[in-house]
Amino acid sequence: MKDFNYHSAKDSKEASQLASSSSAFLAGGMTTIPSMKLGLATYQDLIDIKNIKKLSGIKVSGKSVTIGAATKHVEVSNSKDVKKAIPSLSSLAEGIGDPQVRNRGTIGGSIANNDPSADYPSACIALNATIHTNERKIEAAKFFKGMFETALKKGELIEAIEFQIPEKSSYQKHPNPASRYAIVGVYVAKYKGDVNVAVTGAKSCVYNDKEMSKALSGNFSSSSINGMDLDSSEMNTDMHASAEFRASLVVTQAKKAVDAC
Amino acid sequence: MGKISLEVNGRKVEKEAPDNTLLSTFLREYLQLTGTHIGCDTSQCGACVVHVDGNSLKSCTALAADVNGSKVTTIEGLETNGKMHPMQEAFKKLHGLQCGFCTPGMVMSAVDLLQKNKKPSDTEIRDWLEGNICRCTGYQNIVAAVKEAATKI
């Protein structure tokens, strides 16, 4: 790994002041460090944001659950408040990687990285999340721009993610057996008069499947999407699954999610 | 370059190290604690698991600078007065290892499990050891060893 300067920021202001075109924020480091070790990314400066107190913690209000960006997966999965308000979010966190990854990895890091197979981006889309940064609030639907791309500008730091509590929800993933990343993951959330079906792992970026959302908004039953033939032309093909298999998996996982709601 | 101060296995240590020094490198090359193994180096295999402030993590995917000021326990820190930890005893008794390469990480991970769940079921043990890969044993004896240790701790 090439050398860099390590900084530990005291607050968001200091973190964004230290940021430059050759820096990265360091949270759990579960992607940043392996990427740097493999030479896929190099930075002159790493700005550690874990010690910024304001960025950790979970708050539940009547309508929403707000999770600080540096909150670890283990904290989300163990939180009684999250389990009560949005149980599917708690079980999503419990299914990320392995215990050692969950002890370090953070929700903000996962979202900022926007891996096409990551779990949390689907939760943001399904649960109508708002991403709070040190500069503005961004709706999840406008946040995830493409493979590893987000609406974040250089030096902009995610501070918290605010999820809207749904009537019912479930996240079902078909994981890669080695990495636990989603080959396909589907997060279904039902709100009054509206259903979101967020899909991760299938395409280059998380998305809300309009066809299934529409069908489920009309009739919230797995029978309404049974046998749906999704367009696989934009879906990923790799050694783990073909695009056609992924298209079929999306429907299977969505049905499982609806049945589990 | 910066000063890294840690408490490792109850002993205070302080060394200058470049900022890109991984915790695994710091333990092995600066402190000569070579019980912590580096296997895949991509945070998949778990041979490098140590405890930092009471929780297990993969030391090949943490910067030493990042855990500055923490209490670290490695496999070398488990014994007391020359006596093996009950988890180590159980791995030995039940043949929870063959080549032994993954063992330090397996043991550290399993000890962390019992800190959090005193009587884990087979499924809970297997789920917990998700991030530790063994290519010899087929895992059966590892699970048996963790269960045995749970009766002794």
GROMACS .gro file of C-alpha atoms in nm:
model
  414
    1MET     CA    1   0.000   0.000   0.000
    2LYS     CA    2   0.141   0.340  -0.100
    3ASP     CA    3   0.208   0.580   0.183
    4PHE     CA    4  -0.033   0.858   0.274
    5ASN     CA    5  -0.088   1.102   0.557
    6TYR     CA    6  -0.335   0.992   0.821
    7HIS     CA    7  -0.547   1.260   0.989
    8SER     CA    8  -0.810   1.219   1.256
    9ALA     CA    9  -1.071   1.493   1.230
   10LYS     CA   10  -1.237   1.636   1.542
   11ASP     CA   11  -1.549   1.761   1.365
   12SER     CA   12  -1.713   1.776   1.023
   13LYS     CA   13  -1.572   2.122   0.959
   14GLU     CA   14  -1.214   2.008   1.011
   15ALA     CA   15  -1.278   1.697   0.801
   16SER     CA   16  -1.401   1.896   0.502
   17GLN     CA   17  -1.124   2.154   0.540
   18LEU     CA   18  -0.866   1.875   0.518
   19ALA     CA   19  -1.030   1.728   0.206
   20SER     CA   20  -0.865   1.774  -0.132
   21SER     CA   21  -0.872   1.617  -0.476
   22SER     CA   22  -0.634   1.347  -0.353
   23SER     CA   23  -0.797   1.264  -0.019
   24ALA     CA   24  -1.062   1.026   0.108
   25PHE     CA   25  -1.264   1.009   0.424
   26LEU     CA   26  -1.193   0.698   0.630
   27ALA     CA   27  -1.476   0.546   0.831
   28GLY     CA   28  -1.463   0.168   0.894
   29GLY     CA   29  -1.220   0.126   0.605
   30MET     CA   30  -1.376  -0.204   0.501
   31THR     CA   31  -1.360  -0.106   0.134
   32THR     CA   32  -1.114   0.183   0.137
   33ILE     CA   33  -0.827  -0.013   0.290
   34PRO     CA   34  -0.858  -0.325   0.069
   35SER     CA   35  -0.891  -0.100  -0.239
   36MET     CA   36  -0.573   0.083  -0.143
   37LYS     CA   37  -0.390  -0.241  -0.070
   38LEU     CA   38  -0.484  -0.374  -0.412
   39GLY     CA   39  -0.368  -0.052  -0.575
   40LEU     CA   40  -0.717   0.025  -0.704
   41ALA     CA   41  -0.715   0.355  -0.517
   42THR     CA   42  -0.439   0.583  -0.393
   43TYR     CA   43  -0.475   0.891  -0.177
   44GLN     CA   44  -0.234   1.145  -0.038
   45ASP     CA   45  -0.445   1.199   0.268
   46LEU     CA   46  -0.685   0.978   0.462
   47ILE     CA   47  -0.914   1.171   0.689
   48ASP     CA   48  -1.048   0.954   0.969
   49ILE     CA   49  -1.398   1.062   1.069
   50LYS     CA   50  -1.468   0.789   1.327
   51ASN     CA   51  -1.377   1.011   1.619
   52ILE     CA   52  -1.635   1.275   1.533
   53LYS     CA   53  -1.889   1.205   1.808
   54LYS     CA   54  -2.178   1.371   1.628
   55LEU     CA   55  -2.158   1.113   1.348
   56SER     CA   56  -2.242   0.810   1.562
   57GLY     CA   57  -2.572   0.710   1.712
   58ILE     CA   58  -2.932   0.617   1.640
   59LYS     CA   59  -3.240   0.832   1.693
   60VAL     CA   60  -3.595   0.711   1.648
   61SER     CA   61  -3.886   0.954   1.623
   62GLY     CA   62  -4.249   0.877   1.546
   63LYS     CA   63  -4.197   0.871   1.172
   64SER     CA   64  -3.829   0.815   1.110
   65VAL     CA   65  -3.510   0.642   1.216
   66THR     CA   66  -3.197   0.854   1.186
   67ILE     CA   67  -2.860   0.682   1.192
   68GLY     CA   68  -2.530   0.868   1.219
   69ALA     CA   69  -2.293   0.805   0.928
   70ALA     CA   70  -2.015   0.653   1.140
   71THR     CA   71  -2.251   0.412   1.318
   72LYS     CA   72  -2.126   0.057   1.278
   73HIS     CA   73  -2.328  -0.228   1.132
   74VAL     CA   74  -2.315  -0.412   1.466
   75GLU     CA   75  -2.470  -0.112   1.639
   76VAL     CA   76  -2.758  -0.104   1.391
   77SER     CA   77  -2.817  -0.480   1.414
   78ASN     CA   78  -2.807  -0.475   1.796
   79SER     CA   79  -3.025  -0.166   1.838
   80LYS     CA   80  -3.356  -0.247   2.007
   81ASP     CA   81  -3.498   0.081   1.876
   82VAL     CA   82  -3.418  -0.008   1.514
   83LYS     CA   83  -3.547  -0.364   1.562
   84LYS     CA   84  -3.876  -0.222   1.688
   85ALA     CA   85  -3.919   0.058   1.434
   86ILE     CA   86  -3.783  -0.110   1.116
   87PRO     CA   87  -3.698  -0.477   1.185
   88SER     CA   88  -3.590  -0.535   0.824
   89LEU     CA   89  -3.318  -0.269   0.859
   90SER     CA   90  -3.183  -0.442   1.165
   91SER     CA   91  -3.171  -0.779   0.990
   92LEU     CA   92  -3.008  -0.622   0.682
   93ALA     CA   93  -2.726  -0.494   0.905
   94GLU     CA   94  -2.692  -0.839   1.061
   95GLY     CA   95  -2.641  -0.994   0.718
   96ILE     CA   96  -2.352  -0.775   0.605
   97GLY     CA   97  -2.016  -0.951   0.570
   98ASP     CA   98  -1.905  -1.126   0.888
   99PRO     CA   99  -1.887  -1.024   1.257
  100GLN     CA  100  -1.546  -0.862   1.219
  101VAL     CA  101  -1.665  -0.656   0.923
  102ARG     CA  102  -1.979  -0.556   1.115
  103ASN     CA  103  -1.760  -0.448   1.407
  104ARG     CA  104  -1.587  -0.193   1.183
  105GLY     CA  105  -1.794  -0.112   0.876
  106THR     CA  106  -2.025   0.188   0.887
  107ILE     CA  107  -2.353   0.280   0.721
  108GLY     CA  108  -2.216   0.609   0.585
  109GLY     CA  109  -1.915   0.433   0.436
  110SER     CA  110  -2.135   0.178   0.264
  111ILE     CA  111  -2.356   0.446   0.112
  112ALA     CA  112  -2.073   0.679   0.009
  113ASN     CA  113  -1.900   0.387  -0.163
  114ASN     CA  114  -2.219   0.279  -0.346
  115ASP     CA  115  -2.098  -0.065  -0.440
  116PRO     CA  116  -2.347  -0.211  -0.691
  117SER     CA  117  -2.387  -0.515  -0.461
  118ALA     CA  118  -2.395  -0.340  -0.124
  119ASP     CA  119  -2.698  -0.385   0.102
  120TYR     CA  120  -2.756  -0.040   0.253
  121PRO     CA  121  -2.820   0.152  -0.072
  122SER     CA  122  -3.132  -0.064  -0.124
  123ALA     CA  123  -3.254   0.031   0.224
  124CYS     CA  124  -3.209   0.400   0.138
  125ILE     CA  125  -3.417   0.367  -0.179
  126ALA     CA  126  -3.687   0.144  -0.028
  127LEU     CA  127  -3.725   0.344   0.293
  128ASN     CA  128  -3.745   0.688   0.122
  129ALA     CA  129  -3.426   0.795   0.299
  130THR     CA  130  -3.283   1.143   0.318
  131ILE     CA  131  -2.903   1.167   0.323
  132HIS     CA  132  -2.792   1.451   0.550
  133THR     CA  133  -2.451   1.589   0.463
  134ASN     CA  134  -2.253   1.876   0.616
  135GLU     CA  135  -2.388   2.092   0.331
  136ARG     CA  136  -2.740   1.979   0.241
  137LYS     CA  137  -3.007   1.712   0.244
  138ILE     CA  138  -3.026   1.474  -0.052
  139GLU     CA  139  -3.313   1.238  -0.131
  140ALA     CA  140  -3.192   0.881  -0.178
  141ALA     CA  141  -3.354   0.870  -0.523
  142LYS     CA  142  -3.115   1.148  -0.631
  143PHE     CA  143  -2.813   1.028  -0.436
  144PHE     CA  144  -2.708   0.705  -0.609
  145LYS     CA  145  -2.578   0.808  -0.950
  146GLY     CA  146  -2.412   0.497  -1.091
  147MET     CA  147  -2.150   0.233  -1.019
  148PHE     CA  148  -1.950   0.363  -0.719
  149GLU     CA  149  -2.086   0.712  -0.796
  150THR     CA  150  -2.297   0.934  -0.574
  151ALA     CA  151  -2.417   1.294  -0.566
  152LEU     CA  152  -2.151   1.378  -0.305
  153LYS     CA  153  -1.912   1.655  -0.398
  154LYS     CA  154  -1.546   1.661  -0.299
  155GLY     CA  155  -1.518   1.735   0.070
  156GLU     CA  156  -1.889   1.676   0.130
  157LEU     CA  157  -1.939   1.446   0.425
  158ILE     CA  158  -2.242   1.231   0.505
  159GLU     CA  159  -2.350   1.305   0.861
  160ALA     CA  160  -2.664   1.094   0.896
  161ILE     CA  161  -2.921   0.890   0.708
  162GLU     CA  162  -3.288   0.938   0.789
  163PHE     CA  163  -3.520   0.647   0.702
  164GLN     CA  164  -3.899   0.679   0.691
  165ILE     CA  165  -4.068   0.409   0.898
  166PRO     CA  166  -4.285   0.197   0.666
  167GLU     CA  167  -4.604   0.004   0.746
  168LYS     CA  168  -4.431  -0.318   0.650
  169SER     CA  169  -4.096  -0.408   0.498
  170SER     CA  170  -3.855  -0.690   0.430
  171TYR     CA  171  -3.510  -0.730   0.277
  172GLN     CA  172  -3.427  -1.059   0.109
  173LYS     CA  173  -3.089  -1.127  -0.040
  174HIS     CA  174  -2.933  -1.410  -0.232
  175PRO     CA  175  -2.578  -1.368  -0.105
  176ASN     CA  176  -2.251  -1.465  -0.261
  177PRO     CA  177  -2.156  -1.755  -0.032
  178ALA     CA  178  -1.800  -1.629   0.018
  179SER     CA  179  -1.827  -1.252   0.051
  180ARG     CA  180  -2.193  -1.221   0.162
  181TYR     CA  181  -2.236  -0.941  -0.089
  182ALA     CA  182  -2.574  -0.956  -0.263
  183ILE     CA  183  -2.580  -1.141  -0.594
  184VAL     CA  184  -2.928  -0.996  -0.583
  185GLY     CA  185  -3.099  -0.826  -0.289
  186VAL     CA  186  -3.452  -0.689  -0.289
  187TYR     CA  187  -3.588  -0.450  -0.028
  188VAL     CA  188  -3.966  -0.415  -0.029
  189ALA     CA  189  -4.127  -0.140   0.179
  190LYS     CA  190  -4.498  -0.064   0.194
  191TYR     CA  191  -4.622   0.284   0.276
  192LYS     CA  192  -4.977   0.416   0.265
  193GLY     CA  193  -5.069   0.395  -0.101
  194ASP     CA  194  -4.717   0.331  -0.221
  195VAL     CA  195  -4.474   0.040  -0.240
  196ASN     CA  196  -4.101   0.060  -0.310
  197VAL     CA  197  -3.907  -0.235  -0.451
  198ALA     CA  198  -3.538  -0.148  -0.430
  199VAL     CA  199  -3.301  -0.385  -0.605
  200THR     CA  200  -2.928  -0.420  -0.542
  201GLY     CA  201  -2.672  -0.647  -0.708
  202ALA     CA  202  -2.864  -0.682  -1.033
  203LYS     CA  203  -2.747  -0.374  -1.226
  204SER     CA  204  -2.456  -0.129  -1.211
  205CYS     CA  205  -2.641   0.070  -0.945
  206VAL     CA  206  -2.927   0.021  -0.699
  207TYR     CA  207  -3.270   0.109  -0.843
  208ASN     CA  208  -3.641   0.112  -0.763
  209ASP     CA  209  -3.820  -0.138  -0.987
  210LYS     CA  210  -4.117   0.062  -1.113
  211GLU     CA  211  -4.292  -0.235  -1.272
  212MET     CA  212  -4.301  -0.435  -0.950
  213SER     CA  213  -4.374  -0.125  -0.739
  214LYS     CA  214  -4.678  -0.052  -0.953
  215ALA     CA  215  -4.807  -0.409  -0.940
  216LEU     CA  216  -4.760  -0.429  -0.563
  217SER     CA  217  -4.915  -0.085  -0.502
  218GLY     CA  218  -5.228  -0.218  -0.670
  219ASN     CA  219  -5.232  -0.548  -0.486
  220PHE     CA  220  -4.976  -0.614  -0.212
  221SER     CA  221  -4.945  -0.987  -0.267
  222SER     CA  222  -4.662  -1.194  -0.412
  223SER     CA  223  -4.912  -1.333  -0.665
  224SER     CA  224  -4.923  -0.992  -0.833
  225ILE     CA  225  -4.557  -1.021  -0.938
  226ASN     CA  226  -4.545  -1.397  -0.982
  227GLY     CA  227  -4.377  -1.495  -1.311
  228MET     CA  228  -4.300  -1.134  -1.404
  229ASP     CA  229  -4.054  -1.133  -1.694
  230LEU     CA  230  -3.809  -0.849  -1.619
  231ASP     CA  231  -3.587  -0.699  -1.886
  232SER     CA  232  -3.238  -0.839  -1.824
  233SER     CA  233  -3.058  -0.633  -2.091
  234GLU     CA  234  -2.900  -0.397  -1.834
  235MET     CA  235  -2.834  -0.661  -1.572
  236ASN     CA  236  -2.489  -0.781  -1.465
  237THR     CA  237  -2.332  -1.101  -1.586
  238ASP     CA  238  -2.033  -1.242  -1.398
  239MET     CA  239  -1.893  -1.575  -1.280
  240HIS     CA  240  -2.159  -1.593  -1.008
  241ALA     CA  241  -2.475  -1.535  -1.211
  242SER     CA  242  -2.588  -1.450  -1.564
  243ALA     CA  243  -2.811  -1.150  -1.637
  244GLU     CA  244  -3.105  -1.383  -1.707
  245PHE     CA  245  -3.057  -1.563  -1.376
  246ARG     CA  246  -3.038  -1.227  -1.196
  247ALA     CA  247  -3.363  -1.112  -1.361
  248SER     CA  248  -3.531  -1.427  -1.234
  249LEU     CA  249  -3.371  -1.388  -0.888
  250VAL     CA  250  -3.504  -1.033  -0.856
  251VAL     CA  251  -3.862  -1.160  -0.888
  252THR     CA  252  -3.796  -1.455  -0.655
  253GLN     CA  253  -3.641  -1.235  -0.386
  254ALA     CA  254  -3.916  -0.974  -0.424
  255LYS     CA  255  -4.182  -1.242  -0.376
  256LYS     CA  256  -4.002  -1.373  -0.069
  257ALA     CA  257  -3.985  -1.017   0.067
  258VAL     CA  258  -4.355  -0.955   0.013
  259ASP     CA  259  -4.443  -1.288   0.178
  260ALA     CA  260  -4.219  -1.204   0.473
  261CYS     CA  261  -4.384  -0.862   0.526
  262MET     CA  262   0.514   0.876   1.020
  263GLY     CA  263   0.349   0.890   1.358
  264LYS     CA  264   0.368   0.753   1.707
  265ILE     CA  265   0.154   0.447   1.772
  266SER     CA  266   0.070   0.383   2.139
  267LEU     CA  267  -0.116   0.066   2.222
  268GLU     CA  268  -0.168  -0.168   2.512
  269VAL     CA  269  -0.094  -0.509   2.364
  270ASN     CA  270  -0.166  -0.815   2.580
  271GLY     CA  271  -0.151  -0.595   2.889
  272ARG     CA  272   0.183  -0.437   2.796
  273LYS     CA  273   0.213  -0.072   2.693
  274VAL     CA  274   0.399  -0.026   2.366
  275GLU     CA  275   0.498   0.283   2.173
  276LYS     CA  276   0.662   0.282   1.829
  277GLU     CA  277   0.708   0.519   1.540
  278ALA     CA  278   0.554   0.380   1.222
  279PRO     CA  279   0.455   0.513   0.879
  280ASP     CA  280   0.088   0.609   0.850
  281ASN     CA  281   0.018   0.324   0.606
  282THR     CA  282   0.120   0.058   0.860
  283LEU     CA  283  -0.151  -0.202   0.904
  284LEU     CA  284  -0.227  -0.330   1.251
  285SER     CA  285  -0.125  -0.682   1.139
  286THR     CA  286   0.212  -0.548   1.018
  287PHE     CA  287   0.258  -0.349   1.337
  288LEU     CA  288   0.197  -0.657   1.552
  289ARG     CA  289   0.413  -0.891   1.348
  290GLU     CA  290   0.702  -0.672   1.238
  291TYR     CA  291   0.726  -0.405   1.507
  292LEU     CA  292   0.634  -0.617   1.808
  293GLN     CA  293   0.740  -0.961   1.674
  294LEU     CA  294   0.401  -1.104   1.770
  295THR     CA  295   0.387  -1.344   1.478
  296GLY     CA  296   0.099  -1.551   1.615
  297THR     CA  297  -0.134  -1.320   1.423
  298HIS     CA  298  -0.124  -1.460   1.071
  299ILE     CA  299  -0.170  -1.291   0.737
  300GLY     CA  300  -0.348  -1.521   0.496
  301CYS     CA  301  -0.546  -1.366   0.214
  302ASP     CA  302  -0.460  -1.004   0.301
  303THR     CA  303  -0.800  -0.903   0.159
  304SER     CA  304  -1.009  -0.943   0.478
  305GLN     CA  305  -1.175  -1.266   0.370
  306CYS     CA  306  -0.988  -1.541   0.554
  307GLY     CA  307  -0.979  -1.421   0.914
  308ALA     CA  308  -0.632  -1.556   1.003
  309CYS     CA  309  -0.543  -1.206   1.126
  310VAL     CA  310  -0.831  -1.164   1.376
  311VAL     CA  311  -0.735  -0.990   1.701
  312HIS     CA  312  -0.937  -0.808   1.965
  313VAL     CA  313  -0.936  -0.430   1.984
  314ASP     CA  314  -1.105  -0.285   2.291
  315GLY     CA  315  -1.287  -0.613   2.343
  316ASN     CA  316  -1.417  -0.668   1.990
  317SER     CA  317  -1.274  -0.890   1.719
  318LEU     CA  318  -1.152  -0.733   1.397
  319LYS     CA  319  -0.938  -0.823   1.101
  320SER     CA  320  -0.602  -0.664   1.171
  321CYS     CA  321  -0.500  -0.673   0.803
  322THR     CA  322  -0.782  -0.427   0.730
  323ALA     CA  323  -0.720  -0.174   1.006
  324LEU     CA  324  -0.449   0.086   1.020
  325ALA     CA  325  -0.234   0.091   1.330
  326ALA     CA  326  -0.293   0.468   1.340
  327ASP     CA  327  -0.664   0.403   1.328
  328VAL     CA  328  -0.665   0.205   1.655
  329ASN     CA  329  -0.411   0.428   1.830
  330GLY     CA  330  -0.464   0.429   2.206
  331SER     CA  331  -0.659   0.101   2.209
  332LYS     CA  332  -0.620  -0.220   2.404
  333VAL     CA  333  -0.525  -0.504   2.173
  334THR     CA  334  -0.531  -0.875   2.253
  335THR     CA  335  -0.358  -1.121   2.022
  336ILE     CA  336  -0.338  -1.500   2.037
  337GLU     CA  337  -0.021  -1.461   2.248
  338GLY     CA  338  -0.226  -1.279   2.511
  339LEU     CA  339  -0.470  -1.562   2.582
  340GLU     CA  340  -0.254  -1.783   2.802
  341THR     CA  341  -0.223  -1.722   3.174
  342ASN     CA  342   0.095  -1.827   3.355
  343GLY     CA  343   0.190  -2.067   3.079
  344LYS     CA  344  -0.154  -2.232   3.078
  345MET     CA  345  -0.351  -2.235   2.758
  346HIS     CA  346  -0.686  -2.060   2.736
  347PRO     CA  347  -0.984  -2.303   2.754
  348MET     CA  348  -1.055  -2.230   2.386
  349GLN     CA  349  -0.699  -2.331   2.291
  350GLU     CA  350  -0.731  -2.643   2.509
  351ALA     CA  351  -1.056  -2.736   2.338
  352PHE     CA  352  -0.910  -2.691   1.988
  353LYS     CA  353  -0.618  -2.916   2.091
  354LYS     CA  354  -0.834  -3.180   2.257
  355LEU     CA  355  -1.091  -3.205   1.978
  356HIS     CA  356  -0.854  -3.170   1.683
  357GLY     CA  357  -0.994  -2.833   1.580
  358LEU     CA  358  -0.685  -2.777   1.368
  359GLN     CA  359  -0.462  -2.955   1.124
  360CYS     CA  360  -0.208  -2.724   0.960
  361GLY     CA  361  -0.282  -2.455   1.218
  362PHE     CA  362  -0.257  -2.155   0.989
  363CYS     CA  363  -0.613  -2.033   1.045
  364THR     CA  364  -0.613  -2.130   1.414
  365PRO     CA  365  -0.505  -1.801   1.577
  366GLY     CA  366  -0.785  -1.618   1.396
  367MET     CA  367  -1.037  -1.897   1.461
  368VAL     CA  368  -0.955  -1.897   1.832
  369MET     CA  369  -0.969  -1.517   1.866
  370SER     CA  370  -1.296  -1.505   1.679
  371ALA     CA  371  -1.445  -1.786   1.888
  372VAL     CA  372  -1.332  -1.623   2.214
  373ASP     CA  373  -1.513  -1.305   2.106
  374LEU     CA  374  -1.826  -1.510   2.033
  375LEU     CA  375  -1.829  -1.653   2.386
  376GLN     CA  376  -1.784  -1.304   2.528
  377LYS     CA  377  -2.111  -1.211   2.357
  378ASN     CA  378  -2.301  -1.537   2.366
  379LYS     CA  379  -2.212  -1.775   2.648
  380LYS     CA  380  -2.404  -2.075   2.513
  381PRO     CA  381  -2.409  -2.052   2.133
  382SER     CA  382  -2.590  -2.313   1.925
  383ASP     CA  383  -2.417  -2.492   1.637
  384THR     CA  384  -2.585  -2.252   1.393
  385GLU     CA  385  -2.475  -1.948   1.592
  386ILE     CA  386  -2.116  -2.077   1.601
  387ARG     CA  387  -2.117  -2.141   1.226
  388ASP     CA  388  -2.270  -1.798   1.157
  389TRP     CA  389  -2.016  -1.629   1.378
  390LEU     CA  390  -1.721  -1.804   1.211
  391GLU     CA  391  -1.842  -1.686   0.869
  392GLY     CA  392  -1.534  -1.467   0.837
  393ASN     CA  393  -1.281  -1.738   0.926
  394ILE     CA  394  -1.179  -1.981   0.657
  395CYS     CA  395  -1.020  -2.319   0.726
  396ARG     CA  396  -0.903  -2.539   0.437
  397CYS     CA  397  -0.815  -2.849   0.642
  398THR     CA  398  -1.065  -2.947   0.904
  399GLY     CA  399  -1.402  -2.922   0.734
  400TYR     CA  400  -1.508  -2.713   1.036
  401GLN     CA  401  -1.681  -2.997   1.228
  402ASN     CA  402  -1.414  -3.020   1.494
  403ILE     CA  403  -1.383  -2.644   1.519
  404VAL     CA  404  -1.753  -2.616   1.599
  405ALA     CA  405  -1.718  -2.903   1.848
  406ALA     CA  406  -1.421  -2.726   2.010
  407VAL     CA  407  -1.610  -2.399   2.050
  408LYS     CA  408  -1.901  -2.589   2.208
  409GLU     CA  409  -1.662  -2.766   2.445
  410ALA     CA  410  -1.495  -2.438   2.541
  411ALA     CA  411  -1.836  -2.287   2.613
  412THR     CA  412  -1.879  -2.544   2.893
  413LYS     CA  413  -1.542  -2.445   3.046
  414ILE     CA  414  -1.553  -2.064   3.029
   0.00000   0.00000   0.00000
